[in-house]
């Protein structure tokens, strides 16, 4: 692999590619990666099951961070449950998002 001194790479993936092995491999190479993930590809991450998360209110989340590898796994409740793996981003800062209701034609 070619080295690029002073240049930091950040990769972003969608759920077909993202898994813990990929994020760990990027960490070992000094690269950053973030992506949505399928629940079955988040090996040994002790975060709430999708069925448990579905019962929570929108905006709820649960995070697990593997300190020695610098990887965060997040389950976030929106209209559906979104799972995210990253060795670059965490959950902070948490902010409230403006939502738009197309039926009422206004922001909520």
PDB file of N, CA and C in Angstrom, residues 61-106:
ATOM      1  N   UNK A  61     -31.042   6.338  21.204  1.00  0.00           N
ATOM      2  CA  UNK A  61     -29.902   5.620  20.650  1.00  0.00           C
ATOM      3  C   UNK A  61     -29.173   4.878  21.760  1.00  0.00           C
ATOM      4  N   UNK A  62     -28.408   3.905  21.356  1.00  0.00           N
ATOM      5  CA  UNK A  62     -27.551   3.167  22.268  1.00  0.00           C
ATOM      6  C   UNK A  62     -26.201   3.052  21.585  1.00  0.00           C
ATOM      7  N   UNK A  63     -25.140   3.242  22.353  1.00  0.00           N
ATOM      8  CA  UNK A  63     -23.792   3.217  21.777  1.00  0.00           C
ATOM      9  C   UNK A  63     -22.898   2.281  22.584  1.00  0.00           C
ATOM     10  N   UNK A  64     -22.021   1.600  21.878  1.00  0.00           N
ATOM     11  CA  UNK A  64     -20.991   0.773  22.501  1.00  0.00           C
ATOM     12  C   UNK A  64     -19.677   1.150  21.846  1.00  0.00           C
ATOM     13  N   UNK A  65     -18.662   1.441  22.663  1.00  0.00           N
ATOM     14  CA  UNK A  65     -17.355   1.811  22.131  1.00  0.00           C
ATOM     15  C   UNK A  65     -16.318   0.819  22.611  1.00  0.00           C
ATOM     16  N   UNK A  66     -15.576   0.277  21.680  1.00  0.00           N
ATOM     17  CA  UNK A  66     -14.460  -0.613  21.975  1.00  0.00           C
ATOM     18  C   UNK A  66     -13.236   0.294  22.072  1.00  0.00           C
ATOM     19  N   UNK A  67     -12.860   0.631  23.312  1.00  0.00           N
ATOM     20  CA  UNK A  67     -11.814   1.629  23.548  1.00  0.00           C
ATOM     21  C   UNK A  67     -10.471   1.258  22.937  1.00  0.00           C
ATOM     22  N   UNK A  68     -10.035  -0.004  23.110  1.00  0.00           N
ATOM     23  CA  UNK A  68      -8.697  -0.365  22.627  1.00  0.00           C
ATOM     24  C   UNK A  68      -8.603  -0.396  21.099  1.00  0.00           C
ATOM     25  N   UNK A  69      -9.725  -0.506  20.400  1.00  0.00           N
ATOM     26  CA  UNK A  69      -9.707  -0.471  18.937  1.00  0.00           C
ATOM     27  C   UNK A  69     -10.250   0.843  18.397  1.00  0.00           C
ATOM     28  N   UNK A  70     -10.857   1.652  19.252  1.00  0.00           N
ATOM     29  CA  UNK A  70     -11.374   2.955  18.833  1.00  0.00           C
ATOM     30  C   UNK A  70     -12.568   2.874  17.907  1.00  0.00           C
ATOM     31  N   UNK A  71     -13.395   1.845  18.090  1.00  0.00           N
ATOM     32  CA  UNK A  71     -14.547   1.655  17.216  1.00  0.00           C
ATOM     33  C   UNK A  71     -15.828   1.859  18.005  1.00  0.00           C
ATOM     34  N   UNK A  72     -16.764   2.603  17.432  1.00  0.00           N
ATOM     35  CA  UNK A  72     -18.073   2.822  18.048  1.00  0.00           C
ATOM     36  C   UNK A  72     -19.145   2.142  17.219  1.00  0.00           C
ATOM     37  N   UNK A  73     -20.069   1.493  17.922  1.00  0.00           N
ATOM     38  CA  UNK A  73     -21.247   0.893  17.292  1.00  0.00           C
ATOM     39  C   UNK A  73     -22.454   1.607  17.874  1.00  0.00           C
ATOM     40  N   UNK A  74     -23.328   2.101  17.006  1.00  0.00           N
ATOM     41  CA  UNK A  74     -24.489   2.864  17.441  1.00  0.00           C
ATOM     42  C   UNK A  74     -25.754   2.270  16.835  1.00  0.00           C
ATOM     43  N   UNK A  75     -26.767   2.114  17.659  1.00  0.00           N
ATOM     44  CA  UNK A  75     -28.110   1.767  17.182  1.00  0.00           C
ATOM     45  C   UNK A  75     -28.958   2.998  17.464  1.00  0.00           C
ATOM     46  N   UNK A  76     -29.557   3.567  16.437  1.00  0.00           N
ATOM     47  CA  UNK A  76     -30.317   4.813  16.549  1.00  0.00           C
ATOM     48  C   UNK A  76     -31.729   4.572  16.031  1.00  0.00           C
ATOM     49  N   UNK A  77     -32.705   5.056  16.758  1.00  0.00           N
ATOM     50  CA  UNK A  77     -34.123   4.863  16.416  1.00  0.00           C
ATOM     51  C   UNK A  77     -34.650   6.081  15.677  1.00  0.00           C
ATOM     52  N   UNK A  78     -34.933   5.918  14.405  1.00  0.00           N
ATOM     53  CA  UNK A  78     -35.614   6.937  13.612  1.00  0.00           C
ATOM     54  C   UNK A  78     -36.946   6.319  13.219  1.00  0.00           C
ATOM     55  N   UNK A  79     -37.401   6.450  11.988  1.00  0.00           N
ATOM     56  CA  UNK A  79     -38.597   5.723  11.555  1.00  0.00           C
ATOM     57  C   UNK A  79     -38.351   4.224  11.673  1.00  0.00           C
ATOM     58  N   UNK A  80     -37.111   3.828  11.503  1.00  0.00           N
ATOM     59  CA  UNK A  80     -36.666   2.460  11.653  1.00  0.00           C
ATOM     60  C   UNK A  80     -35.395   2.492  12.491  1.00  0.00           C
ATOM     61  N   UNK A  81     -34.798   1.363  12.768  1.00  0.00           N
ATOM     62  CA  UNK A  81     -33.554   1.325  13.522  1.00  0.00           C
ATOM     63  C   UNK A  81     -32.391   1.406  12.539  1.00  0.00           C
ATOM     64  N   UNK A  82     -31.438   2.303  12.812  1.00  0.00           N
ATOM     65  CA  UNK A  82     -30.264   2.485  11.976  1.00  0.00           C
ATOM     66  C   UNK A  82     -29.053   2.078  12.799  1.00  0.00           C
ATOM     67  N   UNK A  83     -28.250   1.146  12.270  1.00  0.00           N
ATOM     68  CA  UNK A  83     -27.021   0.718  12.928  1.00  0.00           C
ATOM     69  C   UNK A  83     -25.839   1.336  12.207  1.00  0.00           C
ATOM     70  N   UNK A  84     -24.880   1.840  12.984  1.00  0.00           N
ATOM     71  CA  UNK A  84     -23.720   2.527  12.418  1.00  0.00           C
ATOM     72  C   UNK A  84     -22.457   2.017  13.092  1.00  0.00           C
ATOM     73  N   UNK A  85     -21.403   1.807  12.309  1.00  0.00           N
ATOM     74  CA  UNK A  85     -20.077   1.470  12.811  1.00  0.00           C
ATOM     75  C   UNK A  85     -19.111   2.557  12.369  1.00  0.00           C
ATOM     76  N   UNK A  86     -18.201   2.967  13.264  1.00  0.00           N
ATOM     77  CA  UNK A  86     -17.247   4.007  12.896  1.00  0.00           C
ATOM     78  C   UNK A  86     -16.006   3.946  13.776  1.00  0.00           C
ATOM     79  N   UNK A  87     -14.859   4.276  13.207  1.00  0.00           N
ATOM     80  CA  UNK A  87     -13.650   4.482  13.993  1.00  0.00           C
ATOM     81  C   UNK A  87     -13.252   5.960  13.939  1.00  0.00           C
ATOM     82  N   UNK A  88     -14.169   6.788  13.445  1.00  0.00           N
ATOM     83  CA  UNK A  88     -13.916   8.225  13.336  1.00  0.00           C
ATOM     84  C   UNK A  88     -14.927   9.057  14.113  1.00  0.00           C
ATOM     85  N   UNK A  89     -16.199   8.719  14.018  1.00  0.00           N
ATOM     86  CA  UNK A  89     -17.252   9.524  14.614  1.00  0.00           C
ATOM     87  C   UNK A  89     -17.908   8.796  15.779  1.00  0.00           C
ATOM     88  N   UNK A  90     -18.362   9.582  16.750  1.00  0.00           N
ATOM     89  CA  UNK A  90     -19.141   9.045  17.855  1.00  0.00           C
ATOM     90  C   UNK A  90     -20.543   9.621  17.801  1.00  0.00           C
ATOM     91  N   UNK A  91     -21.206   9.702  18.938  1.00  0.00           N
ATOM     92  CA  UNK A  91     -22.574  10.218  18.960  1.00  0.00           C
ATOM     93  C   UNK A  91     -22.634  11.690  19.373  1.00  0.00           C
ATOM     94  N   UNK A  92     -21.555  12.261  19.800  1.00  0.00           N
ATOM     95  CA  UNK A  92     -21.561  13.647  20.242  1.00  0.00           C
ATOM     96  C   UNK A  92     -21.165  14.570  19.099  1.00  0.00           C
ATOM     97  N   UNK A  93     -21.702  15.721  18.973  1.00  0.00           N
ATOM     98  CA  UNK A  93     -22.758  16.328  19.779  1.00  0.00           C
ATOM     99  C   UNK A  93     -24.137  15.852  19.312  1.00  0.00           C
ATOM    100  N   UNK A  94     -25.022  15.659  20.261  1.00  0.00           N
ATOM    101  CA  UNK A  94     -26.392  15.262  19.966  1.00  0.00           C
ATOM    102  C   UNK A  94     -27.218  16.532  19.781  1.00  0.00           C
ATOM    103  N   UNK A  95     -27.953  16.609  18.682  1.00  0.00           N
ATOM    104  CA  UNK A  95     -28.787  17.774  18.395  1.00  0.00           C
ATOM    105  C   UNK A  95     -30.162  17.322  17.943  1.00  0.00           C
ATOM    106  N   UNK A  96     -31.111  18.179  18.086  1.00  0.00           N
ATOM    107  CA  UNK A  96     -32.466  17.899  17.618  1.00  0.00           C
ATOM    108  C   UNK A  96     -32.550  18.286  16.145  1.00  0.00           C
ATOM    109  N   UNK A  97     -33.084  17.394  15.341  1.00  0.00           N
ATOM    110  CA  UNK A  97     -33.214  17.646  13.906  1.00  0.00           C
ATOM    111  C   UNK A  97     -34.581  18.235  13.591  1.00  0.00           C
ATOM    112  N   UNK A  98     -34.623  19.171  12.656  1.00  0.00           N
ATOM    113  CA  UNK A  98     -35.894  19.692  12.170  1.00  0.00           C
ATOM    114  C   UNK A  98     -36.463  18.681  11.186  1.00  0.00           C
ATOM    115  N   UNK A  99     -37.724  18.374  11.337  1.00  0.00           N
ATOM    116  CA  UNK A  99     -38.383  17.421  10.456  1.00  0.00           C
ATOM    117  C   UNK A  99     -39.446  18.152   9.649  1.00  0.00           C
ATOM    118  N   UNK A 100     -39.705  17.643   8.470  1.00  0.00           N
ATOM    119  CA  UNK A 100     -40.688  18.260   7.577  1.00  0.00           C
ATOM    120  C   UNK A 100     -41.809  17.272   7.322  1.00  0.00           C
ATOM    121  N   UNK A 101     -43.043  17.719   7.476  1.00  0.00           N
ATOM    122  CA  UNK A 101     -44.211  16.896   7.220  1.00  0.00           C
ATOM    123  C   UNK A 101     -44.804  17.323   5.880  1.00  0.00           C
ATOM    124  N   UNK A 102     -44.682  16.470   4.870  1.00  0.00           N
ATOM    125  CA  UNK A 102     -45.153  16.826   3.523  1.00  0.00           C
ATOM    126  C   UNK A 102     -46.674  16.874   3.437  1.00  0.00           C
ATOM    127  N   UNK A 103     -47.352  16.080   4.250  1.00  0.00           N
ATOM    128  CA  UNK A 103     -48.822  16.105   4.231  1.00  0.00           C
ATOM    129  C   UNK A 103     -49.357  17.436   4.746  1.00  0.00           C
ATOM    130  N   UNK A 104     -48.748  17.961   5.794  1.00  0.00           N
ATOM    131  CA  UNK A 104     -49.184  19.239   6.356  1.00  0.00           C
ATOM    132  C   UNK A 104     -48.436  20.416   5.752  1.00  0.00           C
ATOM    133  N   UNK A 105     -47.423  20.123   4.909  1.00  0.00           N
ATOM    134  CA  UNK A 105     -46.623  21.141   4.237  1.00  0.00           C
ATOM    135  C   UNK A 105     -45.985  22.126   5.232  1.00  0.00           C
ATOM    136  N   UNK A 106     -45.412  21.581   6.299  1.00  0.00           N
ATOM    137  CA  UNK A 106     -44.740  22.454   7.274  1.00  0.00           C
ATOM    138  C   UNK A 106     -43.691  21.668   8.048  1.00  0.00           C
TER     139      UNK A 106
END
